[in-house]
The first five atom37 places (N, CA, C, CB, O) and aatype in JSON, in Angstrom:
{
  "aatype": [20, 20, 20, 20, 20, 20, 20, 20, 20, 20, 20, 20, 20, 20, 20, 20, 20, 20, 20, 20, 20, 20, 20, 20, 20, 20, 20, 20, 20, 20, 20, 20, 20, 20, 20, 20, 20, 20, 20, 20, 20, 20, 20, 20, 20, 20, 20, 20, 20, 20, 20, 20, 20, 20, 20, 20, 20, 20, 20, 20, 20, 20, 20, 20, 20, 20, 20, 20, 20, 20, 20, 20, 20, 20, 20, 20, 20, 20, 20, 20, 20, 20, 20, 20, 20, 20, 20, 20, 20, 20, 20, 20, 20, 20, 20, 20, 20, 20, 20, 20, 20, 20, 20, 20, 20, 20, 20, 20, 20, 20, 20, 20, 20, 20, 20, 20, 20, 20, 20],
  "atom_mask": [
    [1, 1, 1, 1, 1],
    [1, 1, 1, 1, 1],
    [1, 1, 1, 1, 1],
    [1, 1, 1, 1, 1],
    [1, 1, 1, 1, 1],
    [1, 1, 1, 1, 1],
    [1, 1, 1, 1, 1],
    [1, 1, 1, 1, 1],
    [1, 1, 1, 1, 1],
    [1, 1, 1, 1, 1],
    [1, 1, 1, 1, 1],
    [1, 1, 1, 1, 1],
    [1, 1, 1, 1, 1],
    [1, 1, 1, 1, 1],
    [1, 1, 1, 1, 1],
    [1, 1, 1, 1, 1],
    [1, 1, 1, 1, 1],
    [1, 1, 1, 1, 1],
    [1, 1, 1, 1, 1],
    [1, 1, 1, 1, 1],
    [1, 1, 1, 1, 1],
    [1, 1, 1, 1, 1],
    [1, 1, 1, 1, 1],
    [1, 1, 1, 1, 1],
    [1, 1, 1, 1, 1],
    [1, 1, 1, 1, 1],
    [1, 1, 1, 1, 1],
    [1, 1, 1, 1, 1],
    [1, 1, 1, 1, 1],
    [1, 1, 1, 1, 1],
    [1, 1, 1, 1, 1],
    [1, 1, 1, 1, 1],
    [1, 1, 1, 1, 1],
    [1, 1, 1, 1, 1],
    [1, 1, 1, 1, 1],
    [1, 1, 1, 1, 1],
    [1, 1, 1, 1, 1],
    [1, 1, 1, 1, 1],
    [1, 1, 1, 1, 1],
    [1, 1, 1, 1, 1],
    [1, 1, 1, 1, 1],
    [1, 1, 1, 1, 1],
    [1, 1, 1, 1, 1],
    [1, 1, 1, 1, 1],
    [1, 1, 1, 1, 1],
    [1, 1, 1, 1, 1],
    [1, 1, 1, 1, 1],
    [1, 1, 1, 1, 1],
    [1, 1, 1, 1, 1],
    [1, 1, 1, 1, 1],
    [1, 1, 1, 1, 1],
    [1, 1, 1, 1, 1],
    [1, 1, 1, 1, 1],
    [1, 1, 1, 1, 1],
    [1, 1, 1, 1, 1],
    [1, 1, 1, 1, 1],
    [1, 1, 1, 1, 1],
    [1, 1, 1, 1, 1],
    [1, 1, 1, 1, 1],
    [1, 1, 1, 1, 1],
    [1, 1, 1, 1, 1],
    [1, 1, 1, 1, 1],
    [1, 1, 1, 1, 1],
    [1, 1, 1, 1, 1],
    [1, 1, 1, 1, 1],
    [1, 1, 1, 1, 1],
    [1, 1, 1, 1, 1],
    [1, 1, 1, 1, 1],
    [1, 1, 1, 1, 1],
    [1, 1, 1, 1, 1],
    [1, 1, 1, 1, 1],
    [1, 1, 1, 1, 1],
    [1, 1, 1, 1, 1],
    [1, 1, 1, 1, 1],
    [1, 1, 1, 1, 1],
    [1, 1, 1, 1, 1],
    [1, 1, 1, 1, 1],
    [1, 1, 1, 1, 1],
    [1, 1, 1, 1, 1],
    [1, 1, 1, 1, 1],
    [1, 1, 1, 1, 1],
    [1, 1, 1, 1, 1],
    [1, 1, 1, 1, 1],
    [1, 1, 1, 1, 1],
    [1, 1, 1, 1, 1],
    [1, 1, 1, 1, 1],
    [1, 1, 1, 1, 1],
    [1, 1, 1, 1, 1],
    [1, 1, 1, 1, 1],
    [1, 1, 1, 1, 1],
    [1, 1, 1, 1, 1],
    [1, 1, 1, 1, 1],
    [1, 1, 1, 1, 1],
    [1, 1, 1, 1, 1],
    [1, 1, 1, 1, 1],
    [1, 1, 1, 1, 1],
    [1, 1, 1, 1, 1],
    [1, 1, 1, 1, 1],
    [1, 1, 1, 1, 1],
    [1, 1, 1, 1, 1],
    [1, 1, 1, 1, 1],
    [1, 1, 1, 1, 1],
    [1, 1, 1, 1, 1],
    [1, 1, 1, 1, 1],
    [1, 1, 1, 1, 1],
    [1, 1, 1, 1, 1],
    [1, 1, 1, 1, 1],
    [1, 1, 1, 1, 1],
    [1, 1, 1, 1, 1],
    [1, 1, 1, 1, 1],
    [1, 1, 1, 1, 1],
    [1, 1, 1, 1, 1],
    [1, 1, 1, 1, 1],
    [1, 1, 1, 1, 1],
    [1, 1, 1, 1, 1],
    [1, 1, 1, 1, 1],
    [1, 1, 1, 1, 1],
    [1, 1, 1, 1, 1],
    [1, 1, 1, 1, 1]
  ],
  "atom_positions": [
    [[-1.08, -2.07, 9.01], [-1.34, -3.44, 9.44], [-1.89, -3.42, 10.86], [-0.04, -4.3, 9.37], [-1.33, -2.77, 11.74]],
    [[-2.98, -4.11, 11.07], [-3.62, -4.16, 12.37], [-3.1, -5.37, 13.15], [-5.16, -4.21, 12.23], [-3.03, -6.48, 12.62]],
    [[-2.75, -5.13, 14.39], [-2.3, -6.22, 15.25], [-3.18, -6.32, 16.49], [-0.83, -6.02, 15.65], [-3.6, -5.31, 17.05]],
    [[-3.44, -7.54, 16.9], [-4.17, -7.81, 18.13], [-3.25, -8.61, 19.04], [-5.52, -8.57, 17.86], [-2.65, -9.6, 18.62]],
    [[-3.15, -8.2, 20.3], [-2.3, -8.89, 21.25], [-3.12, -9.24, 22.48], [-1.06, -8.03, 21.64], [-3.65, -8.35, 23.15]],
    [[-3.22, -10.54, 22.77], [-3.97, -11.0, 23.94], [-3.04, -11.17, 25.14], [-4.69, -12.31, 23.63], [-1.83, -11.33, 25.0]],
    [[-3.64, -11.14, 26.3], [-2.93, -11.45, 27.53], [-3.94, -11.95, 28.55], [-2.16, -10.22, 28.07], [-5.15, -11.77, 28.39]],
    [[-3.43, -12.58, 29.61], [-4.3, -12.96, 30.71], [-4.59, -14.44, 30.85], [-5.56, -12.27, 30.59], [-5.23, -14.84, 31.82]],
    [[-4.14, -15.25, 29.92], [-4.36, -16.68, 30.06], [-3.54, -17.27, 31.19], [-4.04, -17.4, 28.76], [-2.69, -16.6, 31.76]],
    [[-3.82, -18.54, 31.49], [-3.06, -19.18, 32.55], [-3.65, -20.49, 32.98], [-2.95, -18.28, 33.73], [-4.55, -21.03, 32.34]],
    [[-3.11, -21.01, 34.08], [-3.53, -22.27, 34.67], [-4.35, -21.97, 35.91], [-2.31, -23.19, 35.01], [-3.86, -21.33, 36.84]],
    [[-5.61, -22.42, 35.92], [-6.53, -22.08, 37.0], [-7.29, -23.32, 37.44], [-7.51, -20.97, 36.56], [-7.64, -24.17, 36.62]],
    [[-7.55, -23.42, 38.71], [-8.34, -24.52, 39.23], [-9.81, -24.32, 38.87], [-8.18, -24.64, 40.76], [-10.29, -23.19, 38.77]],
    [[-10.49, -25.42, 38.67], [-11.92, -25.35, 38.34], [-12.66, -24.53, 39.4], [-12.53, -26.78, 38.25], [-12.41, -24.65, 40.6]],
    [[-13.57, -23.7, 38.92], [-14.29, -22.79, 39.8], [-13.67, -21.42, 39.9], [-14.39, -23.39, 41.15], [-14.29, -20.48, 40.42]],
    [[-12.46, -21.3, 39.43], [-11.75, -20.03, 39.5], [-12.12, -19.07, 38.39], [-10.28, -20.27, 39.49], [-13.04, -19.32, 37.61]],
    [[-11.37, -17.98, 38.32], [-11.65, -16.91, 37.36], [-10.37, -16.46, 36.66], [-12.32, -15.72, 38.05], [-9.27, -16.6, 37.19]],
    [[-10.55, -15.92, 35.49], [-9.49, -15.28, 34.73], [-10.07, -14.09, 34.0], [-8.82, -16.27, 33.75], [-11.28, -14.03, 33.75]],
    [[-9.22, -13.16, 33.66], [-9.63, -12.05, 32.81], [-8.66, -11.96, 31.65], [-9.68, -10.72, 33.6], [-7.46, -11.76, 31.83]],
    [[-9.2, -12.1, 30.44], [-8.41, -11.96, 29.24], [-8.54, -10.55, 28.7], [-8.84, -12.99, 28.19], [-9.61, -9.94, 28.76]],
    [[-7.44, -10.05, 28.17], [-7.43, -8.72, 27.58], [-6.86, -8.81, 26.17], [-6.62, -7.73, 28.44], [-6.05, -9.68, 25.86]],
    [[-7.29, -7.9, 25.33], [-6.79, -7.84, 23.96], [-6.73, -6.37, 23.55], [-7.7, -8.66, 22.98], [-7.7, -5.63, 23.69]],
    [[-5.58, -5.97, 23.04], [-5.42, -4.6, 22.58], [-5.15, -4.62, 21.08], [-4.28, -3.87, 23.34], [-4.37, -5.43, 20.58]],
    [[-5.8, -3.71, 20.38], [-5.63, -3.58, 18.94], [-4.78, -2.36, 18.63], [-7.0, -3.49, 18.23], [-4.88, -1.33, 19.3]],
    [[-3.94, -2.48, 17.62], [-3.13, -1.35, 17.19], [-3.11, -1.3, 15.68], [-1.69, -1.44, 17.76], [-3.16, -2.33, 15.0]],
    [[-3.02, -0.08, 15.16], [-2.99, 0.11, 13.72], [-3.16, 1.58, 13.41], [-4.08, -0.71, 13.03], [-3.45, 2.39, 14.29]],
    [[-2.96, 1.92, 12.15], [-3.08, 3.32, 11.74], [-4.54, 3.72, 11.6], [-2.34, 3.56, 10.42], [-5.32, 3.03, 10.93]],
    [[-4.9, 4.82, 12.22], [-6.25, 5.37, 12.15], [-7.28, 4.25, 12.2], [-6.43, 6.2, 10.86], [-8.07, 4.06, 11.28]],
    [[-7.25, 3.54, 13.29], [-8.06, 2.34, 13.42], [-9.45, 2.66, 13.96], [-7.36, 1.34, 14.33], [-9.61, 3.45, 14.89]],
    [[-10.43, 2.05, 13.36], [-11.8, 2.1, 13.87], [-12.26, 0.66, 14.03], [-12.76, 2.92, 12.91], [-12.35, -0.09, 13.06]],
    [[-12.54, 0.3, 15.25], [-12.95, -1.07, 15.54], [-14.46, -1.18, 15.55], [-12.38, -1.53, 16.89], [-15.15, -0.39, 16.2]],
    [[-14.96, -2.13, 14.84], [-16.39, -2.41, 14.87], [-16.62, -3.63, 15.76], [-16.96, -2.66, 13.42], [-16.43, -3.53, 16.98]],
    [[-17.02, -4.76, 15.21], [-17.24, -5.93, 16.06], [-15.91, -6.47, 16.59], [-17.99, -7.02, 15.27], [-14.9, -6.5, 15.89]],
    [[-15.95, -6.89, 17.84], [-14.81, -7.57, 18.46], [-15.34, -8.81, 19.17], [-14.05, -6.63, 19.45], [-16.51, -8.89, 19.53]],
    [[-14.44, -9.76, 19.36], [-14.93, -10.96, 20.01], [-13.81, -11.89, 20.43], [-15.86, -11.69, 19.12], [-12.63, -11.63, 20.2]],
    [[-14.22, -12.97, 21.05], [-13.31, -14.02, 21.5], [-13.78, -15.35, 20.95], [-13.21, -14.05, 23.05], [-14.96, -15.71, 21.03]],
    [[-12.83, -16.08, 20.39], [-13.05, -17.45, 19.96], [-12.15, -18.34, 20.8], [-12.77, -17.62, 18.44], [-11.22, -17.87, 21.45]],
    [[-12.43, -19.62, 20.77], [-11.53, -20.56, 21.44], [-11.44, -21.85, 20.63], [-12.02, -20.86, 22.88], [-12.34, -22.21, 19.87]],
    [[-10.32, -22.52, 20.81], [-10.13, -23.8, 20.15], [-9.51, -24.77, 21.14], [-9.24, -23.65, 18.9], [-8.38, -24.59, 21.59]],
    [[-10.28, -25.8, 21.47], [-9.81, -26.84, 22.36], [-9.08, -27.9, 21.55], [-10.98, -27.45, 23.16], [-9.31, -28.03, 20.34]],
    [[-8.22, -28.67, 22.18], [-7.47, -29.72, 21.46], [-8.41, -30.67, 20.73], [-6.58, -30.51, 22.43], [-9.33, -31.23, 21.33]],
    [[-8.17, -30.86, 19.45], [-8.97, -31.79, 18.66], [-10.33, -31.27, 18.25], [-9.14, -33.03, 19.41], [-11.13, -32.02, 17.68]],
    [[-10.61, -30.0, 18.53], [-11.92, -29.45, 18.19], [-11.78, -28.24, 17.28], [-12.69, -29.06, 19.47], [-10.7, -27.66, 17.14]],
    [[-12.88, -27.87, 16.66], [-12.88, -26.7, 15.81], [-12.94, -25.43, 16.63], [-14.06, -26.76, 14.83], [-13.42, -25.43, 17.77]],
    [[-12.46, -24.35, 16.05], [-12.55, -23.06, 16.72], [-14.02, -22.65, 16.8], [-11.71, -21.98, 15.96], [-14.76, -22.8, 15.84]],
    [[-14.42, -22.15, 17.95], [-15.8, -21.72, 18.14], [-15.86, -20.31, 18.71], [-16.53, -22.69, 19.06], [-14.98, -19.87, 19.45]],
    [[-16.92, -19.63, 18.35], [-17.16, -18.3, 18.91], [-17.58, -18.44, 20.37], [-18.25, -17.55, 18.1], [-18.46, -19.23, 20.7]],
    [[-16.94, -17.68, 21.23], [-17.29, -17.66, 22.64], [-18.21, -16.48, 22.96], [-16.02, -17.61, 23.51], [-19.26, -16.64, 23.58]],
    [[-17.8, -15.3, 22.52], [-18.57, -14.09, 22.79], [-18.15, -13.02, 21.8], [-18.37, -13.6, 24.25], [-17.02, -13.01, 21.31]],
    [[-19.08, -12.13, 21.52], [-18.73, -11.0, 20.68], [-19.51, -9.78, 21.14], [-19.02, -11.29, 19.19], [-20.53, -9.88, 21.81]],
    [[-18.98, -8.62, 20.76], [-19.55, -7.37, 21.21], [-19.46, -6.37, 20.07], [-18.83, -6.84, 22.48], [-18.43, -6.25, 19.4]],
    [[-20.54, -5.66, 19.86], [-20.56, -4.64, 18.82], [-19.91, -3.36, 19.32], [-22.0, -4.36, 18.36], [-19.59, -3.24, 20.51]],
    [[-19.7, -2.43, 18.42], [-19.1, -1.17, 18.82], [-19.99, -0.46, 19.86], [-18.87, -0.27, 17.6], [-19.5, 0.25, 20.74]],
    [[-21.27, -0.65, 19.72], [-22.2, -0.01, 20.64], [-22.41, -0.76, 21.94], [-23.5, 0.16, 19.97], [-23.07, -0.26, 22.85]],
    [[-21.83, -1.98, 22.03], [-21.9, -2.69, 23.31], [-22.88, -3.85, 23.35], [-22.26, -1.75, 24.36], [-23.02, -4.48, 24.4]],
    [[-23.54, -4.15, 22.26], [-24.42, -5.32, 22.25], [-23.57, -6.58, 22.29], [-25.33, -5.31, 20.99], [-22.54, -6.69, 21.62]],
    [[-24.01, -7.54, 23.09], [-23.21, -8.75, 23.31], [-23.95, -10.01, 22.9], [-22.79, -8.85, 24.77], [-25.18, -10.04, 22.82]],
    [[-23.18, -11.02, 22.65], [-23.72, -12.33, 22.27], [-22.76, -13.39, 22.8], [-23.9, -12.46, 20.7], [-21.54, -13.22, 22.75]],
    [[-23.33, -14.49, 23.33], [-22.51, -15.55, 23.92], [-22.93, -16.92, 23.41], [-22.6, -15.5, 25.45], [-24.09, -17.14, 23.06]],
    [[-21.98, -17.82, 23.36], [-22.32, -19.21, 23.1], [-23.02, -19.74, 24.36], [-21.05, -20.08, 22.73], [-22.69, -19.31, 25.47]],
    [[-23.95, -20.65, 24.19], [-24.78, -21.11, 25.31], [-23.94, -21.65, 26.47], [-25.74, -22.18, 24.84], [-24.3, -21.45, 27.63]],
    [[-22.85, -22.31, 26.17], [-22.07, -22.98, 27.21], [-21.39, -22.02, 28.19], [-21.02, -23.85, 26.58], [-20.93, -22.46, 29.25]],
    [[-21.31, -20.73, 27.86], [-20.65, -19.78, 28.75], [-21.6, -18.73, 29.3], [-19.51, -19.11, 28.03], [-21.19, -17.89, 30.1]],
    [[-22.84, -18.76, 28.89], [-23.8, -17.76, 29.37], [-23.91, -17.82, 30.88], [-25.18, -17.97, 28.72], [-24.05, -18.89, 31.47]],
    [[-23.86, -16.65, 31.49], [-23.93, -16.57, 32.94], [-22.6, -16.74, 33.64], [-24.87, -17.58, 33.44], [-22.5, -16.49, 34.84]],
    [[-21.58, -17.16, 32.91], [-20.26, -17.35, 33.51], [-19.22, -16.39, 32.94], [-19.79, -18.8, 33.29], [-18.34, -15.92, 33.67]],
    [[-19.31, -16.08, 31.67], [-18.34, -15.21, 31.01], [-19.0, -13.86, 30.71], [-17.79, -15.86, 29.69], [-20.21, -13.78, 30.53]],
    [[-18.19, -12.82, 30.67], [-18.68, -11.49, 30.33], [-17.67, -10.79, 29.43], [-18.96, -10.66, 31.61], [-16.49, -10.67, 29.77]],
    [[-18.15, -10.32, 28.29], [-17.3, -9.59, 27.36], [-17.57, -8.1, 27.51], [-17.56, -10.04, 25.89], [-18.71, -7.68, 27.73]],
    [[-16.52, -7.31, 27.4], [-16.66, -5.85, 27.47], [-15.57, -5.24, 26.61], [-16.56, -5.34, 28.95], [-14.65, -5.92, 26.17]],
    [[-15.69, -3.96, 26.37], [-14.7, -3.27, 25.54], [-14.52, -1.85, 26.0], [-15.1, -3.3, 24.08], [-15.4, -1.26, 26.64]],
    [[-13.37, -1.31, 25.67], [-13.06, 0.1, 25.93], [-12.64, 0.67, 24.58], [-11.91, 0.28, 27.05], [-11.51, 0.47, 24.14]],
    [[-13.53, 1.38, 23.94], [-13.24, 1.89, 22.59], [-12.1, 2.9, 22.6], [-14.5, 2.54, 21.99], [-11.32, 2.97, 21.65]],
    [[-12.0, 3.67, 23.65], [-10.94, 4.69, 23.73], [-9.56, 4.04, 23.78], [-11.15, 5.59, 24.96], [-8.58, 4.62, 23.31]],
    [[-9.48, 2.86, 24.36], [-8.21, 2.16, 24.48], [-8.03, 1.07, 23.43], [-8.09, 1.55, 25.86], [-7.0, 0.39, 23.4]],
    [[-9.02, 0.91, 22.57], [-8.99, -0.14, 21.55], [-8.78, -1.52, 22.17], [-7.89, 0.14, 20.52], [-7.97, -2.31, 21.7]],
    [[-9.52, -1.77, 23.23], [-9.36, -3.02, 23.95], [-10.68, -3.75, 24.09], [-8.75, -2.76, 25.32], [-11.76, -3.15, 24.12]],
    [[-10.57, -5.07, 24.17], [-11.7, -5.92, 24.48], [-11.26, -6.88, 25.58], [-12.21, -6.69, 23.2], [-10.11, -7.31, 25.63]],
    [[-12.2, -7.2, 26.45], [-11.91, -8.04, 27.6], [-12.88, -9.23, 27.64], [-12.0, -7.22, 28.91], [-13.99, -9.17, 27.1]],
    [[-12.44, -10.28, 28.28], [-13.32, -11.4, 28.54], [-13.09, -11.85, 29.98], [-13.07, -12.57, 27.52], [-12.02, -12.35, 30.32]],
    [[-14.1, -11.68, 30.81], [-14.06, -12.14, 32.18], [-14.6, -13.56, 32.23], [-14.87, -11.2, 33.12], [-15.74, -13.81, 31.83]],
    [[-13.8, -14.47, 32.71], [-14.17, -15.87, 32.77], [-14.35, -16.26, 34.23], [-13.12, -16.77, 32.07], [-13.39, -16.23, 35.0]],
    [[-15.55, -16.63, 34.62], [-15.85, -17.03, 35.99], [-16.37, -18.47, 36.02], [-16.89, -16.07, 36.62], [-16.78, -19.01, 35.0]],
    [[-16.33, -19.05, 37.18], [-16.83, -20.42, 37.38], [-16.27, -21.36, 36.31], [-18.39, -20.45, 37.34], [-17.0, -22.1, 35.66]],
    [[-14.98, -21.3, 36.15], [-14.34, -22.04, 35.06], [-14.45, -23.54, 35.24], [-12.88, -21.65, 34.96], [-14.42, -24.06, 36.36]],
    [[-14.58, -24.23, 34.13], [-14.72, -25.68, 34.09], [-13.59, -26.27, 33.25], [-16.1, -26.09, 33.52], [-13.03, -25.59, 32.39]],
    [[-13.26, -27.53, 33.48], [-12.2, -28.15, 32.65], [-12.49, -28.05, 31.15], [-12.03, -29.62, 33.03], [-11.57, -27.94, 30.35]],
    [[-13.76, -28.08, 30.77], [-14.11, -28.0, 29.34], [-13.89, -26.6, 28.76], [-15.55, -28.4, 29.14], [-14.04, -26.41, 27.55]],
    [[-13.54, -25.64, 29.59], [-13.18, -24.31, 29.1], [-11.71, -24.26, 28.67], [-13.44, -23.26, 30.17], [-11.26, -23.25, 28.13]],
    [[-10.98, -25.33, 28.91], [-9.58, -25.37, 28.5], [-9.47, -25.25, 26.99], [-8.91, -26.68, 28.98], [-10.08, -26.02, 26.25]],
    [[-8.69, -24.28, 26.54], [-8.57, -24.01, 25.11], [-7.57, -22.88, 24.89], [-9.95, -23.65, 24.49], [-7.12, -22.22, 25.84]],
    [[-7.23, -22.67, 23.64], [-6.53, -21.45, 23.25], [-7.61, -20.43, 22.9], [-5.53, -21.69, 22.04], [-8.49, -20.7, 22.08]],
    [[-7.54, -19.28, 23.5], [-8.53, -18.22, 23.28], [-7.93, -17.16, 22.36], [-8.97, -17.59, 24.64], [-6.83, -16.66, 22.58]],
    [[-8.68, -16.85, 21.33], [-8.23, -15.9, 20.3], [-9.13, -14.67, 20.3], [-8.22, -16.56, 18.91], [-10.36, -14.77, 20.34]],
    [[-8.5, -13.53, 20.25], [-9.2, -12.27, 20.09], [-9.43, -12.04, 18.6], [-8.39, -11.09, 20.74], [-8.62, -12.42, 17.76]],
    [[-10.54, -11.42, 18.3], [-10.91, -11.14, 16.91], [-11.46, -9.72, 16.83], [-11.96, -12.17, 16.39], [-12.13, -9.25, 17.74]],
    [[-11.16, -9.05, 15.73], [-11.72, -7.72, 15.51], [-11.86, -7.47, 14.02], [-10.83, -6.64, 16.15], [-11.09, -7.97, 13.2]],
    [[-12.86, -6.7, 13.7], [-12.98, -6.21, 12.33], [-13.32, -4.74, 12.38], [-14.04, -7.01, 11.53], [-13.93, -4.26, 13.33]],
    [[-12.92, -4.04, 11.35], [-13.14, -2.61, 11.32], [-12.42, -1.99, 10.16], [-12.7, -1.96, 12.61], [-12.35, -2.57, 9.07]],
    [[-11.89, -0.8, 10.39], [-11.18, -0.08, 9.34], [-9.86, 0.47, 9.88], [-12.05, 1.06, 8.78], [-9.78, 0.92, 11.03]],
    [[-8.84, 0.42, 9.05], [-7.55, 1.01, 9.35], [-7.1, 1.76, 8.11], [-6.5, -0.06, 9.78], [-6.99, 1.19, 7.03]],
    [[-6.83, 3.08, 8.28], [-6.53, 3.91, 7.1], [-7.61, 3.76, 6.04], [-5.15, 3.54, 6.51], [-7.34, 3.75, 4.84]],
    [[-8.84, 3.63, 6.51], [-10.03, 3.51, 5.67], [-10.09, 2.21, 4.87], [-10.09, 4.68, 4.73], [-10.89, 2.08, 3.95]],
    [[-9.24, 1.25, 5.23], [-9.29, -0.07, 4.6], [-9.91, -1.05, 5.58], [-7.85, -0.54, 4.15], [-9.53, -1.1, 6.75]],
    [[-10.86, -1.82, 5.1], [-11.5, -2.81, 5.95], [-10.52, -3.92, 6.32], [-12.74, -3.4, 5.26], [-9.67, -4.3, 5.51]],
    [[-10.65, -4.42, 7.52], [-9.8, -5.53, 7.95], [-10.56, -6.5, 8.83], [-8.58, -5.0, 8.69], [-11.58, -6.16, 9.43]],
    [[-10.04, -7.72, 8.89], [-10.42, -8.74, 9.85], [-9.11, -9.23, 10.45], [-11.26, -9.93, 9.19], [-8.23, -9.68, 9.72]],
    [[-8.98, -9.15, 11.75], [-7.71, -9.47, 12.38], [-7.89, -10.45, 13.53], [-7.03, -8.2, 12.89], [-8.93, -10.48, 14.19]],
    [[-6.86, -11.25, 13.74], [-6.84, -12.23, 14.82], [-5.59, -12.03, 15.67], [-6.88, -13.67, 14.26], [-4.54, -11.64, 15.17]],
    [[-5.72, -12.3, 16.94], [-4.57, -12.33, 17.81], [-3.86, -13.68, 17.71], [-4.98, -12.05, 19.24], [-4.31, -14.58, 17.0]],
    [[-2.77, -13.79, 18.43], [-1.96, -15.01, 18.36], [-2.47, -16.1, 19.29], [-0.52, -14.7, 18.69], [-2.05, -17.25, 19.19]],
    [[-3.35, -15.74, 20.18], [-3.94, -16.72, 21.09], [-3.3, -16.7, 22.46], [-3.84, -18.1, 20.5], [-2.11, -16.44, 22.6]],
    [[-4.1, -16.98, 23.47], [-3.61, -17.12, 24.83], [-4.2, -18.4, 25.41], [-3.98, -15.87, 25.7], [-5.39, -18.68, 25.24]],
    [[-3.38, -19.17, 26.1], [-3.79, -20.49, 26.56], [-4.47, -20.4, 27.92], [-2.58, -21.43, 26.62], [-3.95, -19.78, 28.86]],
    [[-5.62, -21.03, 28.01], [-6.35, -21.16, 29.28], [-6.45, -22.65, 29.59], [-7.78, -20.48, 29.2], [-6.97, -23.43, 28.8]],
    [[-5.95, -23.02, 30.77], [-5.98, -24.42, 31.18], [-6.65, -24.51, 32.55], [-4.54, -25.02, 31.23], [-6.22, -23.86, 33.51]],
    [[-7.69, -25.31, 32.63], [-8.45, -25.48, 33.86], [-8.21, -26.9, 34.39], [-9.97, -25.22, 33.63], [-8.37, -27.88, 33.65]],
    [[-7.83, -27.0, 35.67], [-7.56, -28.32, 36.26], [-8.48, -28.53, 37.46], [-6.07, -28.43, 36.69], [-8.98, -27.59, 38.08]],
    [[-8.68, -29.81, 37.77], [-9.53, -30.16, 38.91], [-8.68, -30.59, 40.09], [-10.52, -31.28, 38.55], [-9.22, -30.92, 41.15]]
  ]
}
């Protein structure tokens, strides 16, 4: 069973920064695509950023130039650096990964970490 555990959320003033981390664990795990989604109150979950195993990245337009996704394959971790935060960035942020564990394909989600931006 693959587990994803996020950390790094919190309460930050607008204009500030946060760094979210997510670690994956499982038997003989190979991580392919990883990413971060978010869900604001009353809204649908949306993709924020994703990164391939090779490091190619993709961002939703609203965070381009402010957020940066990265990963450490050796540590089975993915990170999201959030800069120039805005109140509209307030949401629960979920880590996502897909890959193989014991040669079985999986899609896994973390439990979410809350990011709250105040003015």
